[in-house]
């Protein structure tokens, strides 16, 4: 499917989540709103959660820290 078939391209929930989170990080509210329309709110929430988990795991490995430490640091929370 796509422009050649006359129908808009279908986006999967991970594409929507990646576009939405990147847009939010760049304060691009129009692009974020567009990405949020690609899938249901529930699917977007699932995709954003999956992206957050994968990002925290990747940063934890890179920093040789626990995922909990990385997550708390990213949110500006004190260590436990």
Short mmCIF file of C-alpha atoms in Angstrom, two decimals:
data_model
loop_
_atom_site.label_atom_id
_atom_site.label_comp_id
_atom_site.label_asym_id
_atom_site.label_seq_id
_atom_site.Cartn_x
_atom_site.Cartn_y
_atom_site.Cartn_z
CA UNK A 1 0.00 0.00 0.00
CA UNK A 2 1.06 3.54 -0.55
CA UNK A 3 0.70 6.53 -2.79
CA UNK A 4 0.80 4.35 -5.93
CA UNK A 5 -2.33 2.49 -4.83
CA UNK A 6 -4.17 5.71 -4.01
CA UNK A 7 -4.35 4.85 -0.34
CA UNK A 8 -2.19 6.35 2.39
CA UNK A 9 0.71 4.24 3.59
CA UNK A 10 -0.01 2.15 6.68
CA UNK A 11 2.38 2.73 9.58
CA UNK A 12 3.07 0.16 12.24
CA UNK A 13 3.02 0.99 15.92
CA UNK A 14 6.81 1.07 16.22
CA UNK A 15 7.15 3.56 13.34
CA UNK A 16 4.49 5.70 14.99
CA UNK A 17 6.19 5.50 18.39
CA UNK A 18 9.63 6.34 16.98
CA UNK A 19 8.28 9.31 15.03
CA UNK A 20 6.20 10.52 17.99
CA UNK A 21 9.01 10.32 20.55
CA UNK A 22 11.55 11.91 18.19
CA UNK A 23 9.12 14.73 17.45
CA UNK A 24 8.48 15.28 21.16
CA UNK A 25 12.24 15.33 21.85
CA UNK A 26 12.63 17.99 19.16
CA UNK A 27 9.57 19.99 20.33
CA UNK A 28 7.94 19.42 16.94
CA UNK A 29 4.32 19.28 18.06
CA UNK A 30 2.88 19.13 14.55
CA UNK A 31 4.96 16.08 13.62
CA UNK A 32 4.10 14.46 16.96
CA UNK A 33 0.39 15.04 16.39
CA UNK A 34 0.67 13.56 12.90
CA UNK A 35 2.46 10.45 14.18
CA UNK A 36 -0.14 10.02 16.92
CA UNK A 37 -2.84 9.68 14.25
CA UNK A 38 -1.07 6.77 12.51
CA UNK A 39 -2.21 4.19 15.07
CA UNK A 40 -4.70 3.89 17.93
CA UNK A 41 -3.84 5.60 21.23
CA UNK A 42 -3.41 2.19 22.83
CA UNK A 43 -0.99 1.03 20.13
CA UNK A 44 0.98 4.27 20.38
CA UNK A 45 1.20 3.88 24.16
CA UNK A 46 2.47 0.32 23.78
CA UNK A 47 5.05 1.43 21.18
CA UNK A 48 6.27 4.34 23.30
CA UNK A 49 6.60 2.02 26.31
CA UNK A 50 8.57 -0.51 24.24
CA UNK A 51 10.84 2.25 22.92
CA UNK A 52 11.44 3.57 26.45
CA UNK A 53 12.34 0.10 27.72
CA UNK A 54 14.74 -0.53 24.84
CA UNK A 55 16.34 2.91 25.23
CA UNK A 56 16.89 2.47 28.96
CA UNK A 57 18.38 -1.00 28.43
CA UNK A 58 20.71 0.31 25.72
CA UNK A 59 21.85 3.24 27.87
CA UNK A 60 22.30 1.00 30.90
CA UNK A 61 24.57 -1.33 28.91
CA UNK A 62 26.49 1.61 27.46
CA UNK A 63 26.99 3.18 30.90
CA UNK A 64 27.47 -0.12 32.74
CA UNK A 65 24.67 0.85 35.13
CA UNK A 66 21.38 -0.74 36.09
CA UNK A 67 18.27 0.13 34.10
CA UNK A 68 16.73 1.53 37.29
CA UNK A 69 19.67 3.89 37.82
CA UNK A 70 19.53 5.08 34.21
CA UNK A 71 15.76 5.59 34.30
CA UNK A 72 15.92 7.58 37.52
CA UNK A 73 18.82 9.68 36.20
CA UNK A 74 16.96 10.46 32.97
CA UNK A 75 13.94 11.62 34.99
CA UNK A 76 16.07 13.69 37.37
CA UNK A 77 15.19 11.52 40.36
CA UNK A 78 17.59 10.87 43.23
CA UNK A 79 19.25 7.47 43.42
CA UNK A 80 17.51 4.89 45.56
#
